PDB file of C-alpha atoms and ligand atoms in Angstrom:
ATOM      1  CA  MET A   7    -117.517 -25.598-106.384  1.00 61.00           C
ATOM      2  CA  ASP A   8    -118.874 -22.074-105.978  1.00 61.00           C
ATOM      3  CA  ASN A   9    -119.715 -22.559-102.348  1.00 62.00           C
ATOM      4  CA  GLN A  10    -116.795 -20.593-101.029  1.00 58.00           C
ATOM      5  CA  ILE A  11    -118.421 -17.409-102.357  1.00 66.00           C
ATOM      6  CA  GLN A  12    -121.232 -17.672 -99.823  1.00 90.00           C
ATOM      7  CA  PHE A  13    -119.278 -19.164 -96.942  1.00 95.00           C
ATOM      8  CA  LYS A  14    -118.821 -16.246 -94.590  1.00 95.00           C
ATOM      9  CA  PRO A  15    -116.480 -17.150 -91.713  1.00 96.00           C
ATOM     10  CA  GLY A  16    -112.742 -16.553 -91.942  1.00 96.00           C
ATOM     11  CA  ARG A  17    -112.000 -18.936 -89.090  1.00 98.00           C
ATOM     12  CA  LEU A  18    -113.438 -21.891 -87.206  1.00 98.00           C
ATOM     13  CA  ILE A  19    -112.769 -21.323 -83.529  1.00 98.00           C
ATOM     14  CA  SER A  20    -116.262 -22.121 -82.307  1.00 98.00           C
ATOM     15  CA  ILE A  21    -119.602 -23.334 -83.645  1.00 98.00           C
ATOM     16  CA  ASP A  22    -120.621 -19.703 -82.970  1.00 98.00           C
ATOM     17  CA  ASP A  23    -118.589 -18.747 -86.068  1.00 98.00           C
ATOM     18  CA  LEU A  24    -121.102 -20.532 -88.327  1.00 98.00           C
ATOM     19  CA  ASP A  25    -124.703 -19.747 -89.096  1.00 97.00           C
ATOM     20  CA  LYS A  26    -127.103 -22.335 -90.503  1.00 97.00           C
ATOM     21  CA  GLU A  27    -126.302 -21.407 -94.089  1.00 97.00           C
ATOM     22  CA  ASP A  28    -122.555 -21.795 -93.472  1.00 97.00           C
ATOM     23  CA  ILE A  29    -123.174 -25.223 -91.953  1.00 98.00           C
ATOM     24  CA  LEU A  30    -125.149 -26.329 -95.023  1.00 97.00           C
ATOM     25  CA  ILE A  31    -122.437 -25.036 -97.359  1.00 97.00           C
ATOM     26  CA  LEU A  32    -119.844 -26.885 -95.301  1.00 98.00           C
ATOM     27  CA  TYR A  33    -121.863 -30.102 -95.544  1.00 98.00           C
ATOM     28  CA  SER A  34    -122.533 -29.844 -99.254  1.00 97.00           C
ATOM     29  CA  THR A  35    -118.813 -29.235 -99.826  1.00 97.00           C
ATOM     30  CA  SER A  36    -118.021 -32.245 -97.609  1.00 98.00           C
ATOM     31  CA  LEU A  37    -120.258 -34.381 -99.820  1.00 98.00           C
ATOM     32  CA  GLU A  38    -118.229 -33.388-102.864  1.00 97.00           C
ATOM     33  CA  PHE A  39    -115.002 -34.285-101.115  1.00 98.00           C
ATOM     34  CA  GLU A  40    -116.413 -37.567 -99.919  1.00 97.00           C
ATOM     35  CA  LYS A  41    -116.991 -38.524-103.557  1.00 97.00           C
ATOM     36  CA  ILE A  42    -113.386 -37.605-104.336  1.00 97.00           C
ATOM     37  CA  LEU A  43    -112.119 -39.692-101.418  1.00 97.00           C
ATOM     38  CA  ASN A  44    -113.921 -42.699-102.831  1.00 96.00           C
ATOM     39  CA  ARG A  45    -112.103 -42.453-106.160  1.00 96.00           C
ATOM     40  CA  PRO A  46    -108.932 -44.435-106.808  1.00 95.00           C
ATOM     41  CA  PHE A  47    -107.039 -41.107-107.073  1.00 94.00           C
ATOM     42  CA  LYS A  48    -107.872 -39.041-104.042  1.00 95.00           C
ATOM     43  CA  LYS A  49    -105.743 -35.967-104.466  1.00 96.00           C
ATOM     44  CA  ILE A  50    -106.872 -32.707-106.047  1.00 97.00           C
ATOM     45  CA  PRO A  51    -104.788 -29.584-106.705  1.00 97.00           C
ATOM     46  CA  ALA A  52    -107.219 -27.157-105.032  1.00 96.00           C
ATOM     47  CA  LEU A  53    -104.881 -25.671-102.409  1.00 97.00           C
ATOM     48  CA  LYS A  54    -101.472 -26.140-103.938  1.00 96.00           C
ATOM     49  CA  GLU A  55    -100.626 -22.476-103.302  1.00 95.00           C
ATOM     50  CA  ILE A  56    -101.416 -22.722 -99.588  1.00 97.00           C
ATOM     51  CA  THR A  57     -99.120 -23.608 -96.683  1.00 97.00           C
ATOM     52  CA  ILE A  58    -100.727 -24.924 -93.516  1.00 98.00           C
ATOM     53  CA  ALA A  59     -99.182 -25.302 -90.058  1.00 97.00           C
ATOM     54  CA  ASN A  60    -100.622 -27.911 -87.723  1.00 97.00           C
ATOM     55  CA  ILE A  61     -99.523 -26.832 -84.268  1.00 95.00           C
ATOM     56  CA  PHE A  62    -100.410 -29.419 -81.664  1.00 94.00           C
ATOM     57  CA  PHE A  63     -99.511 -28.623 -78.063  1.00 90.00           C
ATOM     58  CA  GLU A  64    -101.464 -31.607 -76.787  1.00 89.00           C
ATOM     59  CA  ASP A  65    -101.456 -35.283 -77.726  1.00 83.00           C
ATOM     60  CA  SER A  66    -103.593 -36.353 -80.633  1.00 89.00           C
ATOM     61  CA  THR A  67    -103.704 -39.301 -82.956  1.00 88.00           C
ATOM     62  CA  ARG A  68    -106.782 -39.311 -85.136  1.00 93.00           C
ATOM     63  CA  THR A  69    -107.460 -35.571 -85.227  1.00 97.00           C
ATOM     64  CA  ARG A  70    -103.897 -34.692 -86.219  1.00 96.00           C
ATOM     65  CA  ILE A  71    -103.709 -37.423 -88.865  1.00 97.00           C
ATOM     66  CA  SER A  72    -107.163 -36.529 -90.161  1.00 98.00           C
ATOM     67  CA  PHE A  73    -106.219 -32.857 -90.607  1.00 98.00           C
ATOM     68  CA  GLU A  74    -102.895 -33.716 -92.192  1.00 98.00           C
ATOM     69  CA  LEU A  75    -104.471 -36.169 -94.619  1.00 98.00           C
ATOM     70  CA  ALA A  76    -107.187 -33.680 -95.523  1.00 98.00           C
ATOM     71  CA  GLU A  77    -104.557 -31.007 -96.228  1.00 98.00           C
ATOM     72  CA  LYS A  78    -102.466 -33.372 -98.337  1.00 98.00           C
ATOM     73  CA  ARG A  79    -105.485 -34.555-100.332  1.00 98.00           C
ATOM     74  CA  LEU A  80    -105.999 -30.872-101.212  1.00 98.00           C
ATOM     75  CA  SER A  81    -102.315 -30.570-102.248  1.00 98.00           C
ATOM     76  CA  ALA A  82    -101.493 -27.959 -99.601  1.00 98.00           C
ATOM     77  CA  ASP A  83     -97.957 -27.729 -98.248  1.00 98.00           C
ATOM     78  CA  VAL A  84     -97.990 -28.899 -94.645  1.00 98.00           C
ATOM     79  CA  VAL A  85     -95.723 -28.296 -91.677  1.00 95.00           C
ATOM     80  CA  ASN A  86     -96.282 -29.996 -88.350  1.00 93.00           C
ATOM     81  CA  PHE A  87     -95.288 -28.757 -84.948  1.00 88.00           C
ATOM     82  CA  SER A  88     -95.908 -30.809 -81.818  1.00 84.00           C
ATOM     83  CA  ALA A  89     -94.996 -29.806 -78.305  1.00 79.00           C
ATOM     84  CA  ASN A  90     -95.705 -31.183 -74.916  1.00 64.00           C
ATOM     85  CA  SER A  91     -98.127 -28.679 -73.494  1.00 49.00           C
ATOM     86  CA  SER A  92     -96.698 -28.971 -70.020  1.00 45.00           C
ATOM     87  CA  SER A  93     -93.523 -27.191 -71.095  1.00 47.00           C
ATOM     88  CA  ILE A  94     -95.224 -24.340 -72.923  1.00 56.00           C
ATOM     89  CA  LYS A  95     -97.493 -21.805 -71.294  1.00 53.00           C
ATOM     90  CA  LYS A  96     -99.982 -19.561 -72.998  1.00 55.00           C
ATOM     91  CA  GLY A  97     -98.583 -16.069 -73.490  1.00 56.00           C
ATOM     92  CA  GLU A  98     -95.125 -15.213 -74.741  1.00 59.00           C
ATOM     93  CA  SER A  99     -94.128 -18.646 -75.951  1.00 79.00           C
ATOM     94  CA  LEU A 100     -97.307 -19.343 -77.921  1.00 87.00           C
ATOM     95  CA  ASN A 101     -97.169 -15.853 -79.375  1.00 88.00           C
ATOM     96  CA  ASP A 102     -93.505 -16.337 -80.267  1.00 88.00           C
ATOM     97  CA  THR A 103     -94.312 -19.566 -82.051  1.00 88.00           C
ATOM     98  CA  ILE A 104     -97.037 -18.052 -84.155  1.00 91.00           C
ATOM     99  CA  GLN A 105     -95.093 -14.879 -84.960  1.00 93.00           C
ATOM    100  CA  ASN A 106     -92.335 -17.107 -86.301  1.00 91.00           C
ATOM    101  CA  LEU A 107     -94.837 -19.055 -88.368  1.00 91.00           C
ATOM    102  CA  LEU A 108     -96.281 -15.852 -89.783  1.00 94.00           C
ATOM    103  CA  ARG A 109     -92.850 -14.640 -90.845  1.00 96.00           C
ATOM    104  CA  MET A 110     -92.394 -17.929 -92.666  1.00 95.00           C
ATOM    105  CA  LYS A 111     -95.573 -17.104 -94.575  1.00 96.00           C
ATOM    106  CA  ILE A 112     -97.956 -19.677 -93.241  1.00 97.00           C
ATOM    107  CA  ASP A 113    -101.456 -19.187 -94.683  1.00 97.00           C
ATOM    108  CA  LEU A 114    -103.615 -21.198 -92.288  1.00 98.00           C
ATOM    109  CA  ILE A 115    -103.151 -22.602 -88.780  1.00 98.00           C
ATOM    110  CA  VAL A 116    -104.724 -25.654 -87.189  1.00 98.00           C
ATOM    111  CA  ILE A 117    -104.190 -25.581 -83.444  1.00 97.00           C
ATOM    112  CA  ARG A 118    -104.778 -27.889 -80.502  1.00 96.00           C
ATOM    113  CA  HIS A 119    -103.857 -26.606 -77.061  1.00 93.00           C
ATOM    114  CA  LYS A 120    -104.741 -27.516 -73.513  1.00 89.00           C
ATOM    115  CA  VAL A 121    -105.667 -23.937 -72.636  1.00 92.00           C
ATOM    116  CA  SER A 122    -109.262 -22.907 -73.386  1.00 94.00           C
ATOM    117  CA  GLY A 123    -109.298 -19.791 -75.547  1.00 96.00           C
ATOM    118  CA  SER A 124    -105.916 -20.446 -77.159  1.00 95.00           C
ATOM    119  CA  ALA A 125    -107.314 -20.863 -80.682  1.00 97.00           C
ATOM    120  CA  ASN A 126    -109.031 -17.513 -80.428  1.00 97.00           C
ATOM    121  CA  TYR A 127    -105.809 -16.015 -79.071  1.00 96.00           C
ATOM    122  CA  VAL A 128    -103.910 -17.259 -82.130  1.00 96.00           C
ATOM    123  CA  TYR A 129    -106.552 -15.833 -84.454  1.00 97.00           C
ATOM    124  CA  GLU A 130    -106.436 -12.442 -82.717  1.00 96.00           C
ATOM    125  CA  LYS A 131    -102.648 -12.380 -83.027  1.00 94.00           C
ATOM    126  CA  THR A 132    -102.461 -13.503 -86.658  1.00 95.00           C
ATOM    127  CA  ARG A 133    -105.740 -12.638 -88.392  1.00 95.00           C
ATOM    128  CA  ILE A 134    -105.202 -15.532 -90.775  1.00 96.00           C
ATOM    129  CA  PRO A 135    -107.673 -18.447 -90.915  1.00 98.00           C
ATOM    130  CA  VAL A 136    -107.369 -20.548 -87.768  1.00 98.00           C
ATOM    131  CA  ILE A 137    -109.101 -23.868 -87.137  1.00 98.00           C
ATOM    132  CA  ASN A 138    -109.579 -24.977 -83.567  1.00 98.00           C
ATOM    133  CA  ALA A 139    -108.677 -28.668 -83.262  1.00 98.00           C
ATOM    134  CA  GLY A 140    -109.560 -28.640 -79.558  1.00 98.00           C
ATOM    135  CA  ASP A 141    -108.799 -26.001 -76.903  1.00 97.00           C
ATOM    136  CA  GLY A 142    -108.885 -27.158 -73.296  1.00 94.00           C
ATOM    137  CA  ASN A 143    -112.396 -28.036 -72.253  1.00 92.00           C
ATOM    138  CA  ASN A 144    -113.902 -25.340 -74.456  1.00 96.00           C
ATOM    139  CA  GLU A 145    -114.626 -26.463 -78.034  1.00 98.00           C
ATOM    140  CA  HIS A 146    -113.684 -28.906 -80.773  1.00 98.00           C
ATOM    141  CA  PRO A 147    -115.917 -27.735 -83.620  1.00 98.00           C
ATOM    142  CA  THR A 148    -114.746 -30.045 -86.423  1.00 98.00           C
ATOM    143  CA  GLN A 149    -115.485 -33.093 -84.269  1.00 98.00           C
ATOM    144  CA  ALA A 150    -119.061 -31.966 -83.577  1.00 98.00           C
ATOM    145  CA  LEU A 151    -119.576 -31.102 -87.247  1.00 98.00           C
ATOM    146  CA  LEU A 152    -118.225 -34.406 -88.536  1.00 98.00           C
ATOM    147  CA  ASP A 153    -120.328 -36.349 -86.045  1.00 98.00           C
ATOM    148  CA  LEU A 154    -123.561 -34.792 -87.264  1.00 98.00           C
ATOM    149  CA  PHE A 155    -122.461 -35.189 -90.882  1.00 98.00           C
ATOM    150  CA  THR A 156    -121.873 -38.888 -90.179  1.00 98.00           C
ATOM    151  CA  LEU A 157    -125.433 -39.214 -88.883  1.00 98.00           C
ATOM    152  CA  TRP A 158    -126.812 -37.470 -91.986  1.00 97.00           C
ATOM    153  CA  GLN A 159    -124.746 -39.763 -94.186  1.00 97.00           C
ATOM    154  CA  LYS A 160    -126.234 -42.747 -92.393  1.00 97.00           C
ATOM    155  CA  GLY A 161    -129.734 -41.544 -93.231  1.00 97.00           C
ATOM    156  CA  PHE A 162    -130.745 -39.686 -90.087  1.00 97.00           C
ATOM    157  CA  LYS A 163    -132.717 -36.456 -90.481  1.00 97.00           C
ATOM    158  CA  ASN A 164    -132.498 -33.679 -87.876  1.00 95.00           C
ATOM    159  CA  GLU A 165    -136.148 -34.037 -86.961  1.00 94.00           C
ATOM    160  CA  ASN A 166    -135.848 -37.781 -86.315  1.00 94.00           C
ATOM    161  CA  LEU A 167    -132.795 -37.554 -84.118  1.00 96.00           C
ATOM    162  CA  HIS A 168    -132.830 -37.865 -80.373  1.00 93.00           C
ATOM    163  CA  ILE A 169    -129.271 -38.078 -79.136  1.00 94.00           C
ATOM    164  CA  LEU A 170    -128.321 -39.165 -75.655  1.00 91.00           C
ATOM    165  CA  LEU A 171    -125.109 -37.299 -74.826  1.00 92.00           C
ATOM    166  CA  LYS A 172    -123.622 -39.361 -72.074  1.00 90.00           C
ATOM    167  CA  GLY A 173    -120.700 -38.753 -69.763  1.00 88.00           C
ATOM    168  CA  ASP A 174    -118.229 -36.141 -68.732  1.00 85.00           C
ATOM    169  CA  ILE A 175    -119.840 -33.013 -70.182  1.00 86.00           C
ATOM    170  CA  LEU A 176    -117.962 -30.544 -68.033  1.00 85.00           C
ATOM    171  CA  TYR A 177    -114.508 -31.407 -69.311  1.00 88.00           C
ATOM    172  CA  SER A 178    -115.458 -32.370 -72.840  1.00 92.00           C
ATOM    173  CA  ARG A 179    -114.737 -29.838 -75.563  1.00 96.00           C
ATOM    174  CA  VAL A 180    -116.596 -32.132 -77.974  1.00 97.00           C
ATOM    175  CA  ALA A 181    -119.703 -31.624 -75.829  1.00 95.00           C
ATOM    176  CA  GLY A 182    -119.033 -27.873 -75.803  1.00 95.00           C
ATOM    177  CA  SER A 183    -119.284 -27.761 -79.598  1.00 97.00           C
ATOM    178  CA  ALA A 184    -121.915 -30.478 -80.056  1.00 97.00           C
ATOM    179  CA  ILE A 185    -124.436 -28.823 -77.755  1.00 95.00           C
ATOM    180  CA  LYS A 186    -124.049 -25.510 -79.590  1.00 96.00           C
ATOM    181  CA  LEU A 187    -124.441 -27.220 -82.973  1.00 97.00           C
ATOM    182  CA  TRP A 188    -127.513 -29.216 -81.965  1.00 97.00           C
ATOM    183  CA  ASN A 189    -129.128 -26.142 -80.390  1.00 95.00           C
ATOM    184  CA  LYS A 190    -128.475 -24.159 -83.563  1.00 96.00           C
ATOM    185  CA  LEU A 191    -130.121 -26.809 -85.754  1.00 96.00           C
ATOM    186  CA  GLY A 192    -132.941 -27.684 -83.343  1.00 95.00           C
ATOM    187  CA  ILE A 193    -131.766 -31.249 -82.806  1.00 96.00           C
ATOM    188  CA  LYS A 194    -133.258 -33.037 -79.829  1.00 94.00           C
ATOM    189  CA  TYR A 195    -130.844 -34.325 -77.228  1.00 92.00           C
ATOM    190  CA  THR A 196    -130.737 -35.422 -73.630  1.00 89.00           C
ATOM    191  CA  ILE A 197    -127.764 -35.253 -71.308  1.00 88.00           C
ATOM    192  CA  GLU A 198    -126.901 -38.046 -68.916  1.00 84.00           C
ATOM    193  CA  GLY A 199    -124.004 -38.367 -66.524  1.00 79.00           C
ATOM    194  CA  PRO A 200    -122.922 -37.689 -62.966  1.00 77.00           C
ATOM    195  CA  ASN A 201    -124.198 -34.354 -61.655  1.00 73.00           C
ATOM    196  CA  THR A 202    -120.671 -33.332 -60.775  1.00 73.00           C
ATOM    197  CA  VAL A 203    -119.558 -33.216 -64.427  1.00 74.00           C
ATOM    198  CA  GLN A 204    -122.426 -31.341 -66.095  1.00 72.00           C
ATOM    199  CA  ARG A 205    -122.470 -27.831 -67.568  1.00 68.00           C
ATOM    200  CA  LYS A 206    -125.772 -26.833 -66.057  1.00 58.00           C
ATOM    201  CA  SER A 207    -126.163 -23.643 -68.053  1.00 53.00           C
ATOM    202  CA  GLN A 208    -126.145 -25.558 -71.326  1.00 54.00           C
ATOM    203  CA  ILE A 209    -128.630 -28.246 -70.431  1.00 51.00           C
ATOM    204  CA  ARG A 210    -131.779 -27.648 -72.403  1.00 47.00           C
ATOM    205  CA  SER A 211    -133.813 -30.704 -71.629  1.00 46.00           C
ATOM    206  CA  ILE A 212    -133.452 -33.640 -69.351  1.00 43.00           C
ATOM    207  CA  THR A 213    -135.912 -36.446 -69.787  1.00 47.00           C
ATOM    208  CA  LYS A 214    -135.042 -39.871 -68.542  1.00 49.00           C
ATOM    209  CA  LYS A 215    -137.226 -41.747 -71.000  1.00 51.00           C
ATOM    210  CA  GLN A 216    -134.593 -44.147 -72.217  1.00 51.00           C
ATOM    211  CA  ASN A 217    -136.530 -45.688 -75.033  1.00 57.00           C
ATOM    212  CA  SER A 218    -136.918 -42.514 -77.001  1.00 81.00           C
ATOM    213  CA  PHE A 219    -133.225 -42.161 -77.893  1.00 86.00           C
ATOM    214  CA  ASN A 220    -131.956 -43.429 -81.190  1.00 92.00           C
ATOM    215  CA  VAL A 221    -128.294 -42.392 -80.832  1.00 95.00           C
ATOM    216  CA  ILE A 222    -126.000 -42.675 -77.817  1.00 93.00           C
ATOM    217  CA  TYR A 223    -123.060 -40.296 -78.048  1.00 95.00           C
ATOM    218  CA  ASN A 224    -120.502 -41.484 -75.512  1.00 94.00           C
ATOM    219  CA  LEU A 225    -117.964 -39.022 -74.176  1.00 93.00           C
ATOM    220  CA  ARG A 226    -114.586 -40.042 -72.896  1.00 90.00           C
ATOM    221  CA  ILE A 227    -113.885 -39.633 -69.210  1.00 84.00           C
ATOM    222  CA  GLN A 228    -111.186 -36.964 -69.479  1.00 77.00           C
ATOM    223  CA  LYS A 229    -108.778 -38.411 -66.955  1.00 71.00           C
ATOM    224  CA  GLU A 230    -106.151 -35.798 -67.777  1.00 70.00           C
ATOM    225  CA  ARG A 231    -108.537 -32.909 -67.140  1.00 67.00           C
ATOM    226  CA  GLN A 232    -110.491 -34.438 -64.304  1.00 63.00           C
ATOM    227  CA  ASP A 233    -110.368 -33.582 -60.715  1.00 60.00           C
ATOM    228  CA  LEU A 234    -110.901 -37.271 -60.039  1.00 57.00           C
ATOM    229  CA  GLU A 235    -112.755 -36.599 -56.828  1.00 69.00           C
ATOM    230  CA  LEU A 236    -115.772 -35.761 -58.961  1.00 71.00           C
ATOM    231  CA  ILE A 237    -116.141 -39.426 -59.835  1.00 75.00           C
ATOM    232  CA  PRO A 238    -115.552 -41.960 -57.056  1.00 72.00           C
ATOM    233  CA  SER A 239    -113.962 -44.566 -59.321  1.00 81.00           C
ATOM    234  CA  LEU A 240    -113.906 -45.616 -62.952  1.00 84.00           C
ATOM    235  CA  GLU A 241    -115.491 -48.965 -61.987  1.00 84.00           C
ATOM    236  CA  GLU A 242    -118.343 -47.175 -60.292  1.00 81.00           C
ATOM    237  CA  TYR A 243    -118.721 -44.875 -63.285  1.00 82.00           C
ATOM    238  CA  ASN A 244    -119.017 -47.909 -65.539  1.00 86.00           C
ATOM    239  CA  GLU A 245    -121.591 -49.419 -63.214  1.00 83.00           C
ATOM    240  CA  PHE A 246    -123.896 -46.398 -63.249  1.00 81.00           C
ATOM    241  CA  PHE A 247    -123.165 -44.640 -66.548  1.00 80.00           C
ATOM    242  CA  GLY A 248    -121.472 -47.257 -68.745  1.00 84.00           C
ATOM    243  CA  SER A 249    -123.092 -49.485 -71.352  1.00 78.00           C
ATOM    244  CA  LYS A 250    -124.850 -51.698 -68.822  1.00 72.00           C
ATOM    245  CA  VAL A 251    -127.495 -49.128 -67.947  1.00 70.00           C
ATOM    246  CA  PHE A 252    -129.165 -49.629 -71.304  1.00 68.00           C
ATOM    247  CA  THR A 253    -131.261 -52.692 -71.631  1.00 64.00           C
ATOM    248  CA  ASP A 254    -132.303 -51.902 -75.193  1.00 70.00           C
ATOM    249  CA  PHE A 255    -128.938 -50.832 -76.520  1.00 68.00           C
ATOM    250  CA  ASP A 256    -129.186 -53.085 -79.542  1.00 72.00           C
ATOM    251  CA  GLN A 257    -131.725 -50.557 -80.919  1.00 82.00           C
ATOM    252  CA  MET A 258    -129.393 -47.599 -80.651  1.00 89.00           C
ATOM    253  CA  THR A 259    -126.690 -46.165 -82.831  1.00 95.00           C
ATOM    254  CA  ILE A 260    -123.412 -45.840 -80.934  1.00 95.00           C
ATOM    255  CA  MET A 261    -120.966 -42.956 -81.359  1.00 97.00           C
ATOM    256  CA  HIS A 262    -117.758 -41.871 -79.631  1.00 97.00           C
ATOM    257  CA  PRO A 263    -115.144 -39.290 -80.666  1.00 97.00           C
ATOM    258  CA  GLY A 264    -112.291 -41.539 -79.555  1.00 95.00           C
ATOM    259  CA  PRO A 265    -110.082 -42.430 -77.888  1.00 94.00           C
ATOM    260  CA  ILE A 266    -112.336 -44.869 -76.026  1.00 95.00           C
ATOM    261  CA  ASN A 267    -111.778 -45.864 -72.420  1.00 92.00           C
ATOM    262  CA  ARG A 268    -113.052 -49.384 -73.024  1.00 95.00           C
ATOM    263  CA  GLY A 269    -114.878 -50.766 -70.038  1.00 92.00           C
ATOM    264  CA  VAL A 270    -115.378 -47.296 -68.579  1.00 91.00           C
ATOM    265  CA  GLU A 271    -117.753 -45.178 -70.655  1.00 90.00           C
ATOM    266  CA  LEU A 272    -118.263 -47.828 -73.314  1.00 93.00           C
ATOM    267  CA  ASP A 273    -117.874 -51.601 -73.464  1.00 92.00           C
ATOM    268  CA  SER A 274    -116.284 -53.318 -76.446  1.00 94.00           C
ATOM    269  CA  GLU A 275    -119.477 -55.209 -77.205  1.00 91.00           C
ATOM    270  CA  LEU A 276    -121.108 -51.916 -78.194  1.00 92.00           C
ATOM    271  CA  ALA A 277    -118.029 -50.096 -79.506  1.00 94.00           C
ATOM    272  CA  ASP A 278    -117.370 -52.892 -82.003  1.00 95.00           C
ATOM    273  CA  GLY A 279    -120.990 -53.899 -82.527  1.00 93.00           C
ATOM    274  CA  PRO A 280    -123.133 -53.632 -85.664  1.00 94.00           C
ATOM    275  CA  LYS A 281    -124.746 -50.344 -84.608  1.00 94.00           C
ATOM    276  CA  SER A 282    -121.449 -48.578 -83.954  1.00 96.00           C
ATOM    277  CA  LEU A 283    -120.544 -45.605 -86.183  1.00 98.00           C
ATOM    278  CA  ILE A 284    -117.219 -44.977 -84.468  1.00 98.00           C
ATOM    279  CA  LEU A 285    -115.020 -45.842 -87.456  1.00 98.00           C
ATOM    280  CA  ASP A 286    -117.445 -44.133 -89.850  1.00 98.00           C
ATOM    281  CA  GLN A 287    -116.902 -40.961 -87.834  1.00 98.00           C
ATOM    282  CA  VAL A 288    -113.171 -41.284 -88.432  1.00 98.00           C
ATOM    283  CA  GLU A 289    -113.577 -41.949 -92.161  1.00 97.00           C
ATOM    284  CA  ILE A 290    -116.121 -39.217 -92.817  1.00 97.00           C
ATOM    285  CA  GLY A 291    -114.098 -36.763 -90.737  1.00 98.00           C
ATOM    286  CA  VAL A 292    -111.437 -36.466 -93.443  1.00 98.00           C
ATOM    287  CA  ALA A 293    -113.981 -35.191 -96.008  1.00 98.00           C
ATOM    288  CA  LEU A 294    -115.426 -32.716 -93.517  1.00 98.00           C
ATOM    289  CA  ARG A 295    -111.972 -31.400 -92.665  1.00 98.00           C
ATOM    290  CA  MET A 296    -111.098 -31.108 -96.356  1.00 98.00           C
ATOM    291  CA  ALA A 297    -114.229 -28.992 -96.763  1.00 98.00           C
ATOM    292  CA  ILE A 298    -113.486 -26.555 -93.949  1.00 98.00           C
ATOM    293  CA  ILE A 299    -109.833 -26.216 -94.969  1.00 98.00           C
ATOM    294  CA  TYR A 300    -110.873 -25.663 -98.587  1.00 98.00           C
ATOM    295  CA  LEU A 301    -113.498 -23.050 -97.717  1.00 97.00           C
ATOM    296  CA  LEU A 302    -111.127 -21.139 -95.409  1.00 97.00           C
ATOM    297  CA  GLY A 303    -108.117 -21.625 -97.674  1.00 95.00           C
ATOM    298  CA  GLN A 304    -109.965 -19.933-100.532  1.00 86.00           C
ATOM    299  CA  LYS A 305    -109.953 -16.729 -98.479  1.00 73.00           C
ATOM    300  CA  LYS A 306    -106.212 -16.309 -98.724  1.00 67.00           C
ATOM    301  CA  GLY A 307    -105.455 -12.840 -99.926  1.00 47.00           C
ATOM    302  CA  GLY A 308    -109.152 -11.970 -99.887  1.00 43.00           C
TER     303      GLY A 308
HETATM  304  C1  LIG B  25    -111.511 -35.657 -78.500  1.00 73.56           C
HETATM  305  C2  LIG B  25    -110.554 -34.623 -78.013  1.00 73.56           C
HETATM  306  O1  LIG B  25    -109.341 -34.772 -78.065  1.00 73.56           O
HETATM  307  O2  LIG B  25    -111.072 -33.613 -77.573  1.00 73.56           O
HETATM  308  N1  LIG B  25    -110.957 -36.634 -79.313  1.00 73.56           N
HETATM  309  C3  LIG B  25    -110.741 -36.390 -80.600  1.00 73.56           C
HETATM  310  O3  LIG B  25    -110.448 -35.295 -80.998  1.00 73.56           O
HETATM  311  N2  LIG B  25    -110.879 -37.420 -81.423  1.00 73.56           N
HETATM  312  C4  LIG B  25    -112.287 -36.241 -77.434  1.00 73.56           C
HETATM  313  C5  LIG B  25    -111.547 -36.819 -76.299  1.00 73.56           C
HETATM  314  O4  LIG B  25    -110.352 -36.679 -76.154  1.00 73.56           O
HETATM  315  O5  LIG B  25    -112.234 -37.410 -75.484  1.00 73.56           O
END
């Protein structure tokens, strides 16, 4: 794998850190790791000299496990730190945590934090590779990258995609990264959801021609980040923006980053149906995360 020679970024805080060439290198490296993950023996010694800290100040199930598995498949040493974000504020305490980690000779940090901008803050303070695993309502770049990689793996080509991004755009860091990624690669998308939870500045095209979509990307209603007055009730949300609004949903590929609010943004019939890629996203995500960790981990000492 010579890809790391051309891969330029030393961090993944935002989709802005990657240009098109970096994205292609990341995807071709992910393909290699996907092959490895399908072997009976899934572990390779690539990063056995590297120690990675996963510092999660906000709840996470699949993202944290996915990163940890990816790191272990690459033979990195892994330390995990979880804290309830409500007891830790950005500033001194986050800085203290990372200064301690640095002194213990951590080589790479994966961070999730409820404050937007915290991943960048950690990078500025440490100057070691940092991967943003979700910061507030800002970005979650590995999720957006793995979602598009999943679509490619399922045979979609950029030029044939028309994604309906549906839901709570304003509070969704997945949307923050996905929109940047799709804009960068010229992928067609349409945004649908209540007006009160849109990021107007990022909306490129709104066409209401339902039949032209081939993928529905459902976003979770972010109850923990929501000023709930923006949406009258979850039942009403389901009525107007849930699965029922699509009469031809059996034609469309269904995606969701998880966790799903079943019966709110997505009904089980679709989430568990034959056109759902939701578990494929989870599976393919490990290979994508191995690739980004590998490419950034190679920069140690460089
Ligand atoms: C996302 C997150 O935490 O930002 N989930 C995830 O990482 N799998 C999306 C969400 O919480 O809605």
